[in-house]
Each structure stands twice: as C-alpha cells, then as structure tokens.
Amino acid sequence: LRVRAARLGRLGPAGGDPPGSRGEPGDGTAVVDVLSRVDHALAAGRWDEAESLARAAGAEAARQGNSYLEARAVVTLGVVGSLRGDVTGSVALARRAAEIAPSDRWRGTVGDAYACFLQGYGALLGFRPEECLRWVAEVDRVMAVPPAPPEPPGVVSVLGVLRAAARFDLGEHRAGLAALTAARADVDTGHLLGRPMLAFAAALEHGAAAALGMRAHACTVAEWAHARLGGTGDVLVMQAWGPAAIGRDDAARERLRPVLDGSVPCAVPWMRTEAELLDGALALRTGNAAHARRAVARAVADAATTGILRPLVTAPPDIGALLADPVHPPDRAEFLRAVRALRAARDRTLPG
C-alpha cells in the first residue's frame, strides 16, 4: 500500500485509461485528452474550468456511445462537486456513474475507486461513520483486485484520514486521534489535490483534538496547517478555536471575521459553517442570543443544502439548544431532528 501510495500523485480523477480502453465504441482519444485537461485544472484549483471540461468530456463520450468514459467524466464531476462542498451532489454523481458504466468494465477500475471514495467521503461528512468504513473497505477491495488500477491521487492517503476519523466518531478517541495524526503525515506528500486534502486532514484532526480538550495538540495542527496553507479560512477557524477555548473571545472573533465576511475563503468549504457555529457560541457567551440564532440559522441552511452535517453534529454544546429553536423553517424540522439525534449519540461517546 505504501508503494502504491507513492505513485498516487501522478494520476488525477480523470486519468488512468488509454484511448480505446475497456472495449468501448470509438477510440476515446478526444475524451481522454479532455479528461487529462481536467486534471491540470484541478491541480491549479480552477474548479469552473474543471467542471466545464468534465461536462464536455461526458457529452463527447455519450455521443460516441462510450459508456465507460462517460461514467469516468461523471465521477470526475463528482470530485469537482466535493471540492466545492456539494457532498449531496457529488454522492449522487458517484452513484450515477456506476449506473452508466458497463458493470463488467467498471468494477476494479480507477473510476470505481473514485465512486466508492466519494460515497465514503459523503458518509463521513454526513456523520455516518459505520457507512464510511464500509466504503473505505470497498475502495481497499477495488485497489486490491489484480491487475490493480492506477491509484487516484490522494485516495490511499486520504482513505487513512477517513478511516481514522470514522474510528474517532465511533468512540475510539485516543486511537482515532493517533491515526488522524499519522494520516495527516501521509497526506503531506504533494499530490494533485494537495491543498484541499491537507486542509481536510488538518480540519478533522483539529476537531478531534478540540473535542477532547487537547489544546496543545489542536494548536500544533493549526500551526502545521498554517505552514502549508498560509492564512486560508480553514487555518483562521482553527486559530480562532485556541483563544475561544480560554475565554479570549475578542481575539477569536478577530480571526473569524474575514472568514465570515467572505474576504478569506476556505479550502474546505464546510469550515465556513464551522466559523458560523463558533461565532454563534461566542455570541451566546455575551448574551447576544439574536446574533447566535442568526449564525446557527446560516449554518443549518448551509448544511441542509450541501448534505454536510458534521459541523452541526460536532458544534459546541451551547449550540445544541439553538438547533431546536423555532427560528428554523418548518421544512427543516426532520433534518434538525436527525442532527440532534446524531449529537446525542456522539455525546455519549465523549469523555465527561
């Protein structure tokens, strides 16, 4: 696995198939060429360009009747969506890809690995750790089938992050946190999707350390992330937690301000939701319940749209009461009941 992980960074979600592969109609050259450009756009963080190219590749593959390459284009669109924070959409695209592709040519391919990975990623961010581990095991199975497909960039190393975070969520706190630390080191290898994956690994490990009250560990992760990512929104949110944990609320708000006003974006989109929730918790401390309700309402709206429940489930205890506040639209009642149930289950696993 380590040897294969070392080759990960050379292949993007669109790569790995020579023209005319998988026995599909047409030689696929034009489609493969467009998909290779998707990888370059992803490496440069040009999501709009990557999405446009992947759509073009999918349309050309469909025109040729090449269902395998059409599925590869669809799963690549799912990767772009996940990077933008649309987990619900990316999981739907992963499932659609598996439906489009001919089953005898899809199973055991890099596209199959990515489709499984996206569903595990969605399960973790939806706070369904058991399901996450099942999808991680499925990716392991795909990668082990001979002849093994070329590894998608970051999947082996980020699989370690998913696996460790899921273990933490299931109550293996010390072992899960140690595994997150090890997985973060594995992600730090400069693969194609480096910045988003570095931020993702750091955010999960920081959140785990914060949940256990391990301030020094959390600060170490924030410093590590700052050294590699600079002053992204993700890093500012992590840095805000430190002063907030010791009552330096003004310093915490100063860190959060550029994230909340949108002037500093996050590499991991759901860290903006984390910022709203921390801002709400700080407002509650000063008795500004109206501000806190507005912050939580924005966080709930984001989570309901993207399918990313994790920030709501792991939010500070004081936020819990506001998740039952009547300020939320009636059509979110079922969604919030699910969030509160997940929070209750998580609370039972945390040390008192």
mmCIF file of C-alpha atoms in Angstrom:
data_model
loop_
_atom_site.group_PDB
_atom_site.id
_atom_site.type_symbol
_atom_site.label_atom_id
_atom_site.label_comp_id
_atom_site.label_asym_id
_atom_site.label_seq_id
_atom_site.Cartn_x
_atom_site.Cartn_y
_atom_site.Cartn_z
ATOM 1 C CA LEU A 1 0.000 0.000 0.000
ATOM 2 C CA ARG A 2 2.832 2.402 0.778
ATOM 3 C CA VAL A 3 4.487 1.719 -2.577
ATOM 4 C CA ARG A 4 1.237 2.340 -4.403
ATOM 5 C CA ALA A 5 0.529 5.458 -2.377
ATOM 6 C CA ALA A 6 3.824 6.906 -3.579
ATOM 7 C CA ARG A 7 2.528 6.769 -7.171
ATOM 8 C CA LEU A 8 -0.812 8.396 -6.324
ATOM 9 C CA GLY A 9 0.041 11.962 -7.144
ATOM 10 C CA ARG A 10 0.721 11.284 -10.783
ATOM 11 C CA LEU A 11 -2.878 10.475 -11.701
ATOM 12 C CA GLY A 12 -5.996 12.586 -11.373
ATOM 13 C CA PRO A 13 -9.647 11.529 -11.153
ATOM 14 C CA ALA A 14 -9.889 11.791 -14.934
ATOM 15 C CA GLY A 15 -6.700 9.849 -15.708
ATOM 16 C CA GLY A 16 -5.701 6.250 -15.949
ATOM 17 C CA ASP A 17 -7.253 4.992 -19.196
ATOM 18 C CA PRO A 18 -5.583 4.865 -22.615
ATOM 19 C CA PRO A 19 -7.655 5.674 -25.689
ATOM 20 C CA GLY A 20 -9.856 2.774 -26.793
ATOM 21 C CA SER A 21 -9.610 1.060 -23.386
ATOM 22 C CA ARG A 22 -12.328 -1.075 -21.855
ATOM 23 C CA GLY A 23 -13.573 -2.248 -25.259
ATOM 24 C CA GLU A 24 -15.977 0.661 -25.779
ATOM 25 C CA PRO A 25 -17.065 2.170 -29.117
ATOM 26 C CA GLY A 26 -14.760 4.820 -30.607
ATOM 27 C CA ASP A 27 -11.109 5.127 -29.745
ATOM 28 C CA GLY A 28 -11.868 7.640 -26.982
ATOM 29 C CA THR A 29 -8.850 9.786 -27.821
ATOM 30 C CA ALA A 30 -10.729 13.093 -27.743
ATOM 31 C CA VAL A 31 -12.420 12.220 -24.464
ATOM 32 C CA VAL A 32 -9.207 11.120 -22.780
ATOM 33 C CA ASP A 33 -7.467 14.289 -23.972
ATOM 34 C CA VAL A 34 -10.202 16.483 -22.457
ATOM 35 C CA LEU A 35 -10.163 14.495 -19.221
ATOM 36 C CA SER A 36 -6.399 14.977 -18.937
ATOM 37 C CA ARG A 37 -7.031 18.729 -19.072
ATOM 38 C CA VAL A 38 -9.447 18.323 -16.174
ATOM 39 C CA ASP A 39 -6.570 17.091 -14.010
ATOM 40 C CA HIS A 40 -4.487 20.148 -14.850
ATOM 41 C CA ALA A 41 -7.400 22.443 -13.971
ATOM 42 C CA LEU A 42 -7.938 20.635 -10.664
ATOM 43 C CA ALA A 43 -4.245 20.884 -9.824
ATOM 44 C CA ALA A 44 -4.466 24.641 -10.350
ATOM 45 C CA GLY A 45 -7.666 24.975 -8.311
ATOM 46 C CA ARG A 46 -9.697 26.106 -11.338
ATOM 47 C CA TRP A 47 -12.963 24.398 -10.417
ATOM 48 C CA ASP A 48 -15.124 26.137 -13.053
ATOM 49 C CA GLU A 49 -12.771 25.096 -15.836
ATOM 50 C CA ALA A 50 -12.540 21.544 -14.475
ATOM 51 C CA GLU A 51 -16.325 21.258 -14.346
ATOM 52 C CA SER A 52 -16.775 22.630 -17.857
ATOM 53 C CA LEU A 53 -14.174 20.253 -19.279
ATOM 54 C CA ALA A 54 -15.609 17.235 -17.470
ATOM 55 C CA ARG A 55 -19.074 18.040 -18.820
ATOM 56 C CA ALA A 56 -17.650 18.361 -22.320
ATOM 57 C CA ALA A 57 -15.867 15.024 -21.953
ATOM 58 C CA GLY A 58 -19.048 13.344 -20.750
ATOM 59 C CA ALA A 59 -21.047 14.741 -23.658
ATOM 60 C CA GLU A 60 -18.458 13.554 -26.210
ATOM 61 C CA ALA A 61 -18.276 10.102 -24.617
ATOM 62 C CA ALA A 62 -22.061 9.831 -24.741
ATOM 63 C CA ARG A 63 -22.026 10.899 -28.404
ATOM 64 C CA GLN A 64 -19.529 8.124 -29.146
ATOM 65 C CA GLY A 65 -21.546 5.608 -27.164
ATOM 66 C CA ASN A 66 -18.594 5.049 -24.829
ATOM 67 C CA SER A 67 -20.392 4.460 -21.539
ATOM 68 C CA TYR A 68 -17.189 3.719 -19.629
ATOM 69 C CA LEU A 69 -15.594 7.093 -20.405
ATOM 70 C CA GLU A 70 -18.935 8.811 -19.885
ATOM 71 C CA ALA A 71 -19.014 7.330 -16.378
ATOM 72 C CA ARG A 72 -15.422 8.474 -15.806
ATOM 73 C CA ALA A 73 -16.456 12.011 -16.732
ATOM 74 C CA VAL A 74 -19.456 11.849 -14.399
ATOM 75 C CA VAL A 75 -17.415 10.652 -11.428
ATOM 76 C CA THR A 76 -14.898 13.395 -12.168
ATOM 77 C CA LEU A 77 -17.749 15.902 -11.920
ATOM 78 C CA GLY A 78 -18.435 14.371 -8.526
ATOM 79 C CA VAL A 79 -14.865 15.072 -7.451
ATOM 80 C CA VAL A 80 -15.235 18.713 -8.507
ATOM 81 C CA GLY A 81 -18.506 18.951 -6.588
ATOM 82 C CA SER A 82 -16.936 17.511 -3.447
ATOM 83 C CA LEU A 83 -14.137 20.074 -3.615
ATOM 84 C CA ARG A 84 -16.777 22.792 -3.799
ATOM 85 C CA GLY A 85 -18.586 21.408 -0.773
ATOM 86 C CA ASP A 86 -21.593 19.875 -2.532
ATOM 87 C CA VAL A 87 -21.479 16.458 -0.929
ATOM 88 C CA THR A 88 -25.081 15.589 -1.752
ATOM 89 C CA GLY A 89 -24.448 16.298 -5.426
ATOM 90 C CA SER A 90 -21.087 14.512 -5.534
ATOM 91 C CA VAL A 91 -22.515 11.332 -3.997
ATOM 92 C CA ALA A 92 -25.407 11.412 -6.477
ATOM 93 C CA LEU A 93 -22.910 11.694 -9.342
ATOM 94 C CA ALA A 94 -20.843 8.802 -7.975
ATOM 95 C CA ARG A 95 -23.953 6.618 -7.944
ATOM 96 C CA ARG A 96 -24.953 7.783 -11.409
ATOM 97 C CA ALA A 97 -21.510 6.900 -12.769
ATOM 98 C CA ALA A 98 -21.875 3.339 -11.505
ATOM 99 C CA GLU A 99 -25.262 3.130 -13.236
ATOM 100 C CA ILE A 100 -23.920 4.454 -16.560
ATOM 101 C CA ALA A 101 -20.824 2.288 -16.752
ATOM 102 C CA PRO A 102 -20.979 -1.289 -18.037
ATOM 103 C CA SER A 103 -20.558 -3.341 -14.869
ATOM 104 C CA ASP A 104 -18.096 -5.778 -16.444
ATOM 105 C CA ARG A 105 -15.775 -2.891 -17.373
ATOM 106 C CA TRP A 106 -16.266 -0.653 -14.305
ATOM 107 C CA ARG A 107 -15.572 -2.871 -11.339
ATOM 108 C CA GLY A 108 -11.956 -2.679 -10.233
ATOM 109 C CA THR A 109 -11.146 0.491 -12.199
ATOM 110 C CA VAL A 110 -9.896 3.863 -11.013
ATOM 111 C CA GLY A 111 -13.374 5.239 -11.729
ATOM 112 C CA ASP A 112 -14.912 2.606 -9.466
ATOM 113 C CA ALA A 113 -12.386 3.505 -6.748
ATOM 114 C CA TYR A 114 -13.272 7.188 -7.000
ATOM 115 C CA ALA A 115 -17.015 6.491 -6.914
ATOM 116 C CA CYS A 116 -16.604 4.442 -3.728
ATOM 117 C CA PHE A 117 -14.286 7.042 -2.236
ATOM 118 C CA LEU A 118 -16.786 9.852 -2.831
ATOM 119 C CA GLN A 119 -19.507 7.884 -1.096
ATOM 120 C CA GLY A 120 -17.265 7.215 1.895
ATOM 121 C CA TYR A 121 -16.346 10.913 1.995
ATOM 122 C CA GLY A 122 -20.026 11.816 1.926
ATOM 123 C CA ALA A 123 -20.800 9.356 4.696
ATOM 124 C CA LEU A 124 -18.102 10.812 6.952
ATOM 125 C CA LEU A 125 -19.309 14.378 6.418
ATOM 126 C CA GLY A 126 -22.871 13.214 6.950
ATOM 127 C CA PHE A 127 -21.687 11.737 10.264
ATOM 128 C CA ARG A 128 -22.370 8.119 9.312
ATOM 129 C CA PRO A 129 -19.073 6.529 10.425
ATOM 130 C CA GLU A 130 -20.115 2.895 10.006
ATOM 131 C CA GLU A 131 -21.127 3.557 6.401
ATOM 132 C CA CYS A 132 -17.889 5.461 5.838
ATOM 133 C CA LEU A 133 -15.839 2.467 6.945
ATOM 134 C CA ARG A 134 -17.800 0.184 4.617
ATOM 135 C CA TRP A 135 -16.968 2.400 1.634
ATOM 136 C CA VAL A 136 -13.315 2.638 2.701
ATOM 137 C CA ALA A 137 -13.196 -1.159 2.763
ATOM 138 C CA GLU A 138 -14.765 -1.183 -0.703
ATOM 139 C CA VAL A 139 -12.031 1.100 -2.061
ATOM 140 C CA ASP A 140 -9.436 -1.186 -0.484
ATOM 141 C CA ARG A 141 -11.121 -4.106 -2.246
ATOM 142 C CA VAL A 142 -11.095 -2.313 -5.611
ATOM 143 C CA MET A 143 -7.428 -1.396 -5.272
ATOM 144 C CA ALA A 144 -6.512 -4.979 -4.363
ATOM 145 C CA VAL A 145 -8.143 -6.623 -7.395
ATOM 146 C CA PRO A 146 -5.443 -7.703 -9.867
ATOM 147 C CA PRO A 147 -4.456 -6.080 -12.070
ATOM 148 C CA ALA A 148 -4.734 -3.161 -9.690
ATOM 149 C CA PRO A 149 -5.901 0.085 -11.340
ATOM 150 C CA PRO A 150 -3.687 3.170 -11.287
ATOM 151 C CA GLU A 151 -4.310 4.868 -7.961
ATOM 152 C CA PRO A 152 -6.336 8.070 -7.948
ATOM 153 C CA PRO A 153 -4.376 10.919 -6.334
ATOM 154 C CA GLY A 154 -4.749 11.096 -2.641
ATOM 155 C CA VAL A 155 -7.239 8.247 -2.345
ATOM 156 C CA VAL A 156 -4.869 5.897 -0.494
ATOM 157 C CA SER A 157 -3.568 8.611 1.806
ATOM 158 C CA VAL A 158 -6.964 10.263 2.332
ATOM 159 C CA LEU A 159 -8.526 6.859 2.925
ATOM 160 C CA GLY A 160 -6.405 6.820 6.069
ATOM 161 C CA VAL A 161 -7.953 10.134 7.105
ATOM 162 C CA LEU A 162 -11.484 8.832 6.516
ATOM 163 C CA ARG A 163 -10.769 5.603 8.371
ATOM 164 C CA ALA A 164 -9.200 7.375 11.347
ATOM 165 C CA ALA A 165 -11.951 9.998 11.616
ATOM 166 C CA ALA A 166 -14.654 7.337 11.444
ATOM 167 C CA ARG A 167 -12.961 5.398 14.230
ATOM 168 C CA PHE A 168 -12.855 8.558 16.316
ATOM 169 C CA ASP A 169 -16.550 9.169 15.670
ATOM 170 C CA LEU A 170 -17.329 5.631 16.819
ATOM 171 C CA GLY A 171 -15.685 6.279 20.185
ATOM 172 C CA GLU A 172 -12.088 5.133 19.609
ATOM 173 C CA HIS A 173 -10.872 8.552 20.648
ATOM 174 C CA ARG A 174 -7.227 8.088 21.520
ATOM 175 C CA ALA A 175 -6.549 5.531 18.799
ATOM 176 C CA GLY A 176 -8.570 7.534 16.286
ATOM 177 C CA LEU A 177 -6.710 10.748 17.063
ATOM 178 C CA ALA A 178 -3.337 8.998 16.772
ATOM 179 C CA ALA A 179 -4.422 7.555 13.432
ATOM 180 C CA LEU A 180 -5.511 11.008 12.260
ATOM 181 C CA THR A 181 -2.055 12.355 13.111
ATOM 182 C CA ALA A 182 -0.403 9.566 11.132
ATOM 183 C CA ALA A 183 -2.800 10.031 8.218
ATOM 184 C CA ARG A 184 -2.115 13.763 8.134
ATOM 185 C CA ALA A 185 1.567 12.994 7.631
ATOM 186 C CA ASP A 186 0.694 10.632 4.770
ATOM 187 C CA VAL A 187 -1.407 13.305 3.041
ATOM 188 C CA ASP A 188 1.521 15.721 3.200
ATOM 189 C CA THR A 189 3.043 14.302 0.009
ATOM 190 C CA GLY A 190 2.302 16.937 -2.631
ATOM 191 C CA HIS A 191 -0.276 15.024 -4.688
ATOM 192 C CA LEU A 192 -2.535 16.670 -7.239
ATOM 193 C CA LEU A 193 -5.313 17.749 -4.866
ATOM 194 C CA GLY A 194 -2.814 18.691 -2.182
ATOM 195 C CA ARG A 195 -4.223 21.899 -0.677
ATOM 196 C CA PRO A 196 -7.828 20.744 -0.218
ATOM 197 C CA MET A 197 -6.676 17.397 1.135
ATOM 198 C CA LEU A 198 -4.187 18.974 3.534
ATOM 199 C CA ALA A 199 -6.901 21.289 4.830
ATOM 200 C CA PHE A 200 -9.340 18.382 5.116
ATOM 201 C CA ALA A 201 -6.921 16.251 7.126
ATOM 202 C CA ALA A 202 -5.981 19.144 9.401
ATOM 203 C CA ALA A 203 -9.593 20.187 9.999
ATOM 204 C CA LEU A 204 -10.614 16.689 11.076
ATOM 205 C CA GLU A 205 -7.642 16.182 13.367
ATOM 206 C CA HIS A 206 -8.027 19.652 14.871
ATOM 207 C CA GLY A 207 -11.704 18.994 15.526
ATOM 208 C CA ALA A 208 -10.928 15.682 17.201
ATOM 209 C CA ALA A 209 -8.289 17.238 19.464
ATOM 210 C CA ALA A 210 -10.623 20.123 20.316
ATOM 211 C CA ALA A 211 -13.419 17.694 21.218
ATOM 212 C CA LEU A 212 -11.088 16.037 23.728
ATOM 213 C CA GLY A 213 -9.967 19.392 25.139
ATOM 214 C CA MET A 214 -6.399 18.800 23.957
ATOM 215 C CA ARG A 215 -5.459 22.431 23.325
ATOM 216 C CA ALA A 216 -1.757 21.854 22.706
ATOM 217 C CA HIS A 217 -2.454 19.162 20.131
ATOM 218 C CA ALA A 218 -5.061 21.321 18.392
ATOM 219 C CA CYS A 219 -2.673 24.276 18.260
ATOM 220 C CA THR A 220 0.068 22.078 16.803
ATOM 221 C CA VAL A 221 -2.283 21.042 13.987
ATOM 222 C CA ALA A 222 -3.242 24.674 13.341
ATOM 223 C CA GLU A 223 0.427 25.653 13.140
ATOM 224 C CA TRP A 224 1.130 22.757 10.759
ATOM 225 C CA ALA A 225 -1.759 23.826 8.531
ATOM 226 C CA HIS A 226 -0.652 27.462 8.539
ATOM 227 C CA ALA A 227 2.865 26.475 7.488
ATOM 228 C CA ARG A 228 1.496 24.618 4.452
ATOM 229 C CA LEU A 229 -1.642 26.546 3.532
ATOM 230 C CA GLY A 230 -0.940 30.068 4.738
ATOM 231 C CA GLY A 231 -3.780 32.190 6.059
ATOM 232 C CA THR A 232 -6.710 30.354 4.483
ATOM 233 C CA GLY A 233 -10.123 30.480 6.098
ATOM 234 C CA ASP A 234 -9.639 26.954 7.375
ATOM 235 C CA VAL A 235 -6.499 27.974 9.237
ATOM 236 C CA LEU A 236 -8.172 31.080 10.673
ATOM 237 C CA VAL A 237 -11.043 28.984 12.045
ATOM 238 C CA MET A 238 -8.577 26.595 13.669
ATOM 239 C CA GLN A 239 -6.630 29.520 15.082
ATOM 240 C CA ALA A 240 -9.842 31.067 16.448
ATOM 241 C CA TRP A 241 -10.592 27.975 18.491
ATOM 242 C CA GLY A 242 -7.463 28.417 20.654
ATOM 243 C CA PRO A 243 -8.327 31.834 22.128
ATOM 244 C CA ALA A 244 -12.023 30.914 22.295
ATOM 245 C CA ALA A 245 -11.153 27.899 24.459
ATOM 246 C CA ILE A 246 -9.518 30.138 27.085
ATOM 247 C CA GLY A 247 -12.072 32.969 27.041
ATOM 248 C CA ARG A 248 -10.223 35.368 24.730
ATOM 249 C CA ASP A 249 -13.354 35.965 22.720
ATOM 250 C CA ASP A 250 -12.242 39.196 21.063
ATOM 251 C CA ALA A 251 -9.145 37.506 19.653
ATOM 252 C CA ALA A 252 -11.275 34.614 18.420
ATOM 253 C CA ARG A 253 -13.725 36.975 16.704
ATOM 254 C CA GLU A 254 -10.846 38.789 15.037
ATOM 255 C CA ARG A 255 -9.722 35.521 13.490
ATOM 256 C CA LEU A 256 -13.237 34.606 12.379
ATOM 257 C CA ARG A 257 -14.151 37.988 10.865
ATOM 258 C CA PRO A 258 -12.508 37.568 7.418
ATOM 259 C CA VAL A 259 -13.975 34.087 7.098
ATOM 260 C CA LEU A 260 -17.470 35.268 7.971
ATOM 261 C CA ASP A 261 -17.376 38.301 5.684
ATOM 262 C CA GLY A 262 -16.100 36.156 2.806
ATOM 263 C CA SER A 263 -12.848 38.040 2.264
ATOM 264 C CA VAL A 264 -10.768 34.930 3.053
ATOM 265 C CA PRO A 265 -12.075 31.674 1.517
ATOM 266 C CA CYS A 266 -11.713 28.204 2.973
ATOM 267 C CA ALA A 267 -10.014 25.380 1.093
ATOM 268 C CA VAL A 268 -12.551 23.082 2.758
ATOM 269 C CA PRO A 269 -15.931 24.780 2.184
ATOM 270 C CA TRP A 270 -17.629 23.398 5.285
ATOM 271 C CA MET A 271 -15.109 25.163 7.509
ATOM 272 C CA ARG A 272 -17.160 28.298 6.779
ATOM 273 C CA THR A 273 -20.027 26.522 8.578
ATOM 274 C CA GLU A 274 -17.662 25.809 11.469
ATOM 275 C CA ALA A 275 -16.916 29.537 11.603
ATOM 276 C CA GLU A 276 -20.614 30.407 11.821
ATOM 277 C CA LEU A 277 -21.142 27.955 14.662
ATOM 278 C CA LEU A 278 -18.138 29.161 16.636
ATOM 279 C CA ASP A 279 -19.314 32.734 16.094
ATOM 280 C CA GLY A 280 -22.725 31.710 17.427
ATOM 281 C CA ALA A 281 -21.186 30.101 20.507
ATOM 282 C CA LEU A 282 -19.171 33.259 21.200
ATOM 283 C CA ALA A 283 -22.318 35.385 20.865
ATOM 284 C CA LEU A 284 -24.122 33.219 23.417
ATOM 285 C CA ARG A 285 -21.371 33.894 25.948
ATOM 286 C CA THR A 286 -22.077 37.608 25.803
ATOM 287 C CA GLY A 287 -25.841 37.155 25.915
ATOM 288 C CA ASN A 288 -26.378 38.092 22.276
ATOM 289 C CA ALA A 289 -28.891 35.357 21.557
ATOM 290 C CA ALA A 290 -30.233 37.067 18.433
ATOM 291 C CA HIS A 291 -26.786 37.075 16.819
ATOM 292 C CA ALA A 292 -26.269 33.453 17.821
ATOM 293 C CA ARG A 293 -29.599 32.410 16.289
ATOM 294 C CA ARG A 294 -28.750 34.103 13.013
ATOM 295 C CA ALA A 295 -25.338 32.424 12.892
ATOM 296 C CA VAL A 296 -26.798 28.995 13.609
ATOM 297 C CA ALA A 297 -29.578 29.535 11.065
ATOM 298 C CA ARG A 298 -26.967 30.234 8.388
ATOM 299 C CA ALA A 299 -25.021 27.128 9.394
ATOM 300 C CA VAL A 300 -28.162 24.989 9.258
ATOM 301 C CA ALA A 301 -29.048 26.353 5.817
ATOM 302 C CA ASP A 302 -25.553 25.523 4.546
ATOM 303 C CA ALA A 303 -25.653 22.012 5.969
ATOM 304 C CA ALA A 304 -29.122 21.273 4.610
ATOM 305 C CA THR A 305 -28.036 22.399 1.139
ATOM 306 C CA THR A 306 -24.714 20.570 0.969
ATOM 307 C CA GLY A 307 -25.518 17.434 2.994
ATOM 308 C CA ILE A 308 -22.590 18.145 5.326
ATOM 309 C CA LEU A 309 -23.962 17.549 8.821
ATOM 310 C CA ARG A 310 -20.620 17.113 10.528
ATOM 311 C CA PRO A 311 -20.150 20.735 11.717
ATOM 312 C CA LEU A 312 -23.626 20.755 13.276
ATOM 313 C CA VAL A 313 -23.058 17.415 14.989
ATOM 314 C CA THR A 314 -19.684 18.439 16.428
ATOM 315 C CA ALA A 315 -20.617 22.038 17.297
ATOM 316 C CA PRO A 316 -20.112 23.339 20.874
ATOM 317 C CA PRO A 317 -22.663 22.118 23.460
ATOM 318 C CA ASP A 318 -24.321 25.533 23.789
ATOM 319 C CA ILE A 319 -25.316 25.361 20.141
ATOM 320 C CA GLY A 320 -27.487 22.312 20.772
ATOM 321 C CA ALA A 321 -30.426 24.263 22.166
ATOM 322 C CA LEU A 322 -30.454 26.565 19.154
ATOM 323 C CA LEU A 323 -30.847 23.590 16.832
ATOM 324 C CA ALA A 324 -34.336 23.163 18.317
ATOM 325 C CA ASP A 325 -35.132 26.867 18.000
ATOM 326 C CA PRO A 326 -38.382 27.691 16.143
ATOM 327 C CA VAL A 327 -36.462 30.243 14.049
ATOM 328 C CA HIS A 328 -35.655 27.451 11.584
ATOM 329 C CA PRO A 329 -38.081 26.896 8.680
ATOM 330 C CA PRO A 330 -40.654 24.115 9.272
ATOM 331 C CA ASP A 331 -39.343 22.130 6.322
ATOM 332 C CA ARG A 332 -36.050 21.662 8.169
ATOM 333 C CA ALA A 333 -37.672 20.045 11.218
ATOM 334 C CA GLU A 334 -36.900 16.469 10.154
ATOM 335 C CA PHE A 335 -33.352 17.406 9.152
ATOM 336 C CA LEU A 336 -32.744 19.001 12.561
ATOM 337 C CA ARG A 337 -34.221 16.048 14.420
ATOM 338 C CA ALA A 338 -31.670 13.855 12.657
ATOM 339 C CA VAL A 339 -28.868 16.258 13.619
ATOM 340 C CA ARG A 340 -29.958 16.324 17.271
ATOM 341 C CA ALA A 341 -30.087 12.511 17.354
ATOM 342 C CA LEU A 342 -26.559 12.320 15.958
ATOM 343 C CA ARG A 343 -25.366 14.879 18.506
ATOM 344 C CA ALA A 344 -26.875 12.860 21.349
ATOM 345 C CA ALA A 345 -25.227 9.666 20.115
ATOM 346 C CA ARG A 346 -21.875 11.429 19.763
ATOM 347 C CA ASP A 347 -22.115 12.999 23.218
ATOM 348 C CA ARG A 348 -22.469 9.542 24.719
ATOM 349 C CA THR A 349 -19.066 8.571 23.327
ATOM 350 C CA LEU A 350 -17.160 11.628 24.554
ATOM 351 C CA PRO A 351 -15.425 11.777 27.947
ATOM 352 C CA GLY A 352 -17.386 13.729 30.540
#
